[in-house]
XYZ file of N, CA and C in Angstrom:
393
model
N -4.684 -1.564 -12.637
C -4.262 -0.706 -11.597
C -3.228 -1.429 -10.643
N -3.458 -2.706 -10.538
C -2.511 -3.501 -9.642
C -1.166 -3.661 -10.387
N -1.161 -3.648 -11.767
C 0.080 -3.709 -12.429
C 0.880 -2.345 -12.227
N 0.248 -1.245 -12.249
C 0.950 0.010 -11.947
C 1.558 0.039 -10.466
N 0.732 -0.597 -9.593
C 1.180 -0.617 -8.212
C 2.349 -1.510 -8.061
N 2.298 -2.649 -8.742
C 3.416 -3.628 -8.645
C 4.676 -3.044 -9.276
N 4.578 -2.256 -10.443
C 5.693 -1.677 -11.075
C 6.299 -0.616 -10.154
N 5.448 0.207 -9.506
C 5.938 1.241 -8.647
C 6.680 0.656 -7.425
N 6.000 -0.427 -6.975
C 6.660 -1.061 -5.699
C 8.008 -1.656 -6.133
N 8.134 -2.252 -7.269
C 9.442 -2.838 -7.822
C 10.430 -1.727 -7.970
N 10.021 -0.573 -8.517
C 10.980 0.577 -8.694
C 11.413 1.125 -7.335
N 10.527 1.183 -6.371
C 10.880 1.726 -5.033
C 11.801 0.814 -4.357
N 11.539 -0.566 -4.515
C 12.477 -1.526 -3.953
C 13.875 -1.445 -4.551
N 13.947 -1.249 -5.852
C 15.208 -1.009 -6.532
C 15.899 0.201 -6.030
N 15.175 1.247 -5.803
C 15.811 2.493 -5.311
C 16.324 2.294 -3.862
N 15.544 1.628 -3.027
C 16.018 1.326 -1.657
C 17.239 0.472 -1.658
N 17.260 -0.498 -2.482
C 18.434 -1.433 -2.609
C 19.702 -0.623 -3.077
N 19.448 0.278 -4.082
C 20.570 1.024 -4.497
C 21.089 1.986 -3.441
N 20.199 2.585 -2.702
C 20.594 3.441 -1.624
C 21.356 2.705 -0.525
N 20.960 1.521 -0.176
C 21.670 0.677 0.717
C 23.042 0.336 0.272
N 23.173 0.012 -1.032
C 24.472 -0.444 -1.563
C 25.427 0.808 -1.511
N 24.930 2.017 -1.874
C 25.711 3.242 -1.830
C 26.163 3.522 -0.405
N 25.288 3.336 0.624
C 25.582 3.556 2.002
C 26.748 2.602 2.423
N 26.600 1.349 2.024
C 27.619 0.359 2.362
C 28.948 0.775 1.782
N 28.953 1.134 0.486
C 30.174 1.543 -0.230
C 30.769 2.744 0.474
N 30.011 3.769 0.876
C 30.474 4.927 1.527
C 31.146 4.540 2.813
N 30.452 3.695 3.632
C 30.975 3.291 4.928
C 32.356 2.453 4.692
N 32.398 1.653 3.694
C 33.596 0.943 3.430
C 34.753 1.890 3.095
N 34.514 2.885 2.212
C 35.495 3.904 1.834
C 35.902 4.701 3.024
N 34.994 5.035 3.971
C 35.277 5.708 5.131
C 36.219 4.906 6.062
N 35.961 3.599 6.197
C 36.827 2.782 6.953
C 38.279 2.659 6.355
N 38.314 2.591 5.001
C 39.684 2.524 4.339
C 40.407 3.795 4.611
N 39.724 4.911 4.521
C 40.479 6.257 4.678
C 40.892 6.334 6.173
N 40.110 5.845 7.035
C 40.381 5.889 8.483
C 41.679 4.968 8.725
N 41.702 3.759 8.110
C 42.824 2.920 8.266
C 44.081 3.542 7.704
N 43.997 4.133 6.504
C 45.149 4.764 5.925
C 45.682 5.925 6.778
N 44.757 6.741 7.338
C 45.207 7.877 8.094
C 45.852 7.410 9.404
N 45.288 6.357 9.999
C 45.864 5.728 11.201
C 47.332 5.227 10.899
N 47.480 4.575 9.770
C 48.819 4.078 9.344
C 49.773 5.330 9.164
N 49.339 6.247 8.472
C 50.111 7.458 8.220
C 50.560 8.043 9.617
N 49.582 8.261 10.548
C 49.877 8.921 11.729
C 50.856 8.066 12.552
N 50.686 6.787 12.467
C 51.606 5.882 13.179
C 53.053 6.107 12.654
N 53.215 6.195 11.368
C 54.545 6.398 10.766
C 55.086 7.799 11.181
N 54.185 8.798 11.208
C 54.657 10.146 11.590
C 55.144 10.089 13.106
N 54.407 9.431 13.991
C 54.821 9.286 15.311
C 56.176 8.595 15.447
N 56.379 7.466 14.720
C 57.673 6.790 14.736
C 58.785 7.679 14.291
N 58.496 8.395 13.147
C 59.620 9.321 12.710
C 59.875 10.410 13.724
N 58.915 10.936 14.396
C 59.147 12.000 15.408
C 59.911 11.389 16.597
N 59.608 10.117 16.939
C 60.299 9.474 18.061
C 61.805 9.304 17.657
N 62.000 8.859 16.446
C 63.387 8.617 16.005
C 64.109 10.019 16.014
N 63.465 11.082 15.625
C 64.113 12.467 15.645
C 64.450 12.791 17.089
N 63.450 12.633 17.980
C 63.795 13.013 19.332
C 64.927 12.222 19.937
N 64.951 10.930 19.592
C 66.063 10.094 20.022
C 67.346 10.541 19.439
N 67.402 10.970 18.250
C 68.562 11.471 17.536
C 69.039 12.754 18.204
N 68.128 13.634 18.527
C 68.458 14.930 19.126
C 69.046 14.679 20.536
N 68.458 13.771 21.292
C 68.983 13.437 22.622
C 70.321 12.840 22.508
N 70.538 11.968 21.564
C 71.826 11.351 21.374
C 72.875 12.353 21.000
N 72.582 13.419 20.153
C 73.524 14.417 19.825
C 73.825 15.257 21.034
N 72.799 15.560 21.834
C 73.019 16.396 23.035
C 73.894 15.594 24.012
N 73.738 14.364 24.100
C 74.593 13.563 25.050
C 76.027 13.549 24.534
N 76.123 13.422 23.225
C 77.546 13.459 22.660
C 78.281 14.787 22.918
N 77.436 15.872 22.769
C 77.984 17.206 23.033
C 78.400 17.321 24.509
N 77.537 16.838 25.360
C 77.819 16.879 26.839
C 79.048 16.063 27.151
N 79.170 14.962 26.689
C 80.279 14.101 26.888
C 81.580 14.631 26.375
N 81.534 15.328 25.249
C 82.797 15.912 24.603
C 83.070 17.303 25.208
N 82.216 17.819 26.068
C 82.486 19.074 26.684
C 81.911 20.282 25.990
N 81.212 20.094 24.911
C 80.582 21.298 24.150
C 79.424 21.788 24.983
N 78.685 20.944 25.667
C 77.460 21.379 26.244
C 77.689 21.986 27.682
N 78.942 21.912 28.168
C 79.286 22.392 29.531
C 79.579 23.936 29.374
N 78.953 24.714 30.261
C 79.116 26.169 30.210
C 79.806 26.517 31.479
N 80.982 27.035 31.348
C 81.691 27.643 32.432
C 81.824 29.082 32.146
N 81.735 29.972 33.147
C 81.785 31.409 33.020
C 83.166 31.808 32.480
N 83.174 32.469 31.308
C 84.360 33.004 30.703
C 85.163 31.966 29.979
N 84.747 30.692 29.954
C 85.515 29.701 29.170
C 85.307 29.830 27.766
N 86.007 29.022 26.942
C 85.878 29.045 25.530
C 84.509 28.613 25.050
N 83.801 27.766 25.879
C 82.456 27.380 25.356
C 81.346 28.350 25.707
N 81.747 29.421 26.426
C 80.681 30.408 26.758
C 80.459 31.319 25.686
N 79.334 31.179 24.947
C 79.075 32.046 23.835
C 78.243 33.234 24.119
N 77.649 33.376 25.332
C 76.856 34.470 25.705
C 77.772 35.544 26.338
N 77.535 36.825 26.033
C 78.350 37.805 26.720
C 78.038 37.865 28.196
N 79.048 38.197 28.937
C 78.891 38.343 30.366
C 78.019 39.565 30.630
N 77.186 39.521 31.660
C 76.344 40.628 32.001
C 75.200 40.759 31.108
N 74.781 39.697 30.562
C 73.631 39.772 29.570
C 72.374 40.138 30.383
N 71.502 40.977 29.811
C 70.333 41.434 30.520
C 69.531 40.250 31.072
N 69.115 40.364 32.306
C 68.234 39.324 32.861
C 69.087 38.284 33.659
N 70.434 38.326 33.536
C 71.198 37.309 34.301
C 71.692 38.083 35.550
N 72.032 37.273 36.591
C 72.504 37.844 37.859
C 73.810 38.582 37.529
N 74.083 39.741 38.114
C 75.270 40.447 37.996
C 75.349 41.233 36.654
N 74.217 41.535 36.089
C 74.137 42.275 34.796
C 74.326 43.734 35.009
N 75.520 44.137 35.648
C 75.742 45.549 35.908
C 76.388 46.214 34.730
N 76.901 45.476 33.811
C 77.488 46.093 32.637
C 76.517 46.697 31.692
N 76.984 47.530 30.831
C 76.044 48.126 29.876
C 75.566 47.150 28.845
N 74.450 47.445 28.316
C 73.861 46.531 27.321
C 74.749 46.430 26.098
N 74.924 45.232 25.477
C 75.728 45.121 24.320
C 75.189 45.833 23.179
N 73.878 46.292 23.240
C 73.315 47.043 22.130
C 73.276 48.522 22.348
N 73.759 48.926 23.459
C 73.731 50.362 23.733
C 74.750 51.081 22.856
N 74.496 52.341 22.401
C 75.481 53.012 21.568
C 76.703 53.389 22.351
N 77.853 53.309 21.725
C 79.127 53.632 22.386
C 79.179 55.199 22.534
N 79.935 55.641 23.548
C 80.102 57.141 23.688
C 80.703 57.794 22.448
N 80.239 58.877 22.026
C 80.775 59.535 20.895
C 80.336 59.117 19.497
N 79.375 58.084 19.530
C 78.875 57.524 18.302
C 77.392 57.901 18.065
N 76.861 58.766 18.818
C 75.534 59.234 18.692
C 75.293 60.077 17.422
N 74.144 60.443 17.163
C 73.803 61.239 15.935
C 74.453 62.593 16.114
N 75.014 62.964 14.923
C 75.810 64.325 14.936
C 74.724 65.427 14.856
N 75.027 66.576 15.436
C 74.115 67.743 15.491
C 74.270 68.622 14.295
N 75.471 68.482 13.542
C 75.668 69.353 12.396
C 74.979 68.730 11.210
N 74.244 69.608 10.443
C 73.558 69.083 9.246
C 74.538 68.610 8.204
N 74.253 67.494 7.567
C 75.130 66.988 6.532
C 74.891 67.710 5.277
N 75.872 67.975 4.512
C 75.778 68.689 3.172
C 75.034 67.735 2.245
N 74.218 68.241 1.443
C 73.585 67.365 0.423
C 74.586 66.821 -0.693
N 74.428 65.608 -0.998
C 75.360 65.088 -2.006
C 74.886 65.586 -3.414
N 75.872 65.790 -4.232
C 75.543 66.169 -5.636
C 75.627 64.922 -6.430
N 74.652 64.688 -7.238
C 74.717 63.502 -8.126
C 75.508 63.818 -9.342
N 75.852 62.745 -10.089
C 76.628 62.855 -11.280
C 75.727 63.387 -12.347
N 76.201 64.283 -13.169
C 75.501 64.747 -14.262
C 75.771 64.007 -15.505
N 74.843 63.648 -16.232
C 75.085 62.914 -17.449
C 75.478 63.901 -18.578
N 76.573 63.595 -19.195
C 77.082 64.466 -20.182
C 76.733 63.841 -21.540
N 75.968 64.644 -22.365
C 75.543 64.154 -23.649
C 76.709 64.029 -24.565
N 76.797 62.870 -25.226
C 77.854 62.715 -26.231
C 77.431 63.194 -27.608
N 78.349 63.807 -28.384
C 78.009 64.310 -29.694
C 77.467 63.234 -30.529
N 76.493 63.533 -31.357
C 75.878 62.513 -32.325
C 76.776 62.597 -33.532
N 77.532 61.483 -33.788
C 78.417 61.459 -34.921
C 77.795 61.148 -36.230
N 76.848 60.212 -36.255
C 76.415 59.764 -37.555
C 75.100 60.563 -37.965
N 74.553 61.277 -37.137
C 73.427 62.145 -37.464
C 72.159 61.417 -37.663
N 72.010 60.152 -37.242
C 70.733 59.397 -37.459
C 69.786 59.612 -36.227
N 70.189 60.296 -35.263
C 69.278 60.670 -34.111
C 69.355 59.640 -33.047
N 70.105 58.512 -33.220
C 70.289 57.465 -32.191
C 71.660 57.596 -31.630
N 71.804 57.426 -30.293
C 73.037 57.500 -29.641
C 73.682 56.064 -29.518
N 74.091 55.508 -30.648
C 74.562 54.158 -30.823
C 76.043 54.293 -31.221
N 77.010 53.794 -30.380
C 78.407 53.906 -30.749
C 78.809 52.916 -31.885
N 77.922 52.078 -32.355
C 78.340 51.069 -33.296
C 78.288 51.677 -34.678
């Protein structure tokens, strides 16, 4: 009976050792994944910073060359005057229909479709093939 107990104890010790090794391996893989994701996120932040720097540089270039300056009615003013929500928006909305272009009250005549004219069957085989 003591031999059975010793064998069971050895088997249990082996299982405990295997479980500990698996836990250590899982923790090691977790740390590796964490390090890789940290490295990836660092690269993403660096790329985003470079992009923001590039956009700011382009905005500065536009401002220095006069493209970013907005003067009312000047060639760089791309928004229509009197746009809704701006001060002095007394003009009609640019999306309002023009006078005389509303829907007509007279009913439109229905269109007649083209009628297909059957061609005579020359060869008599029942197929309409011109070859």
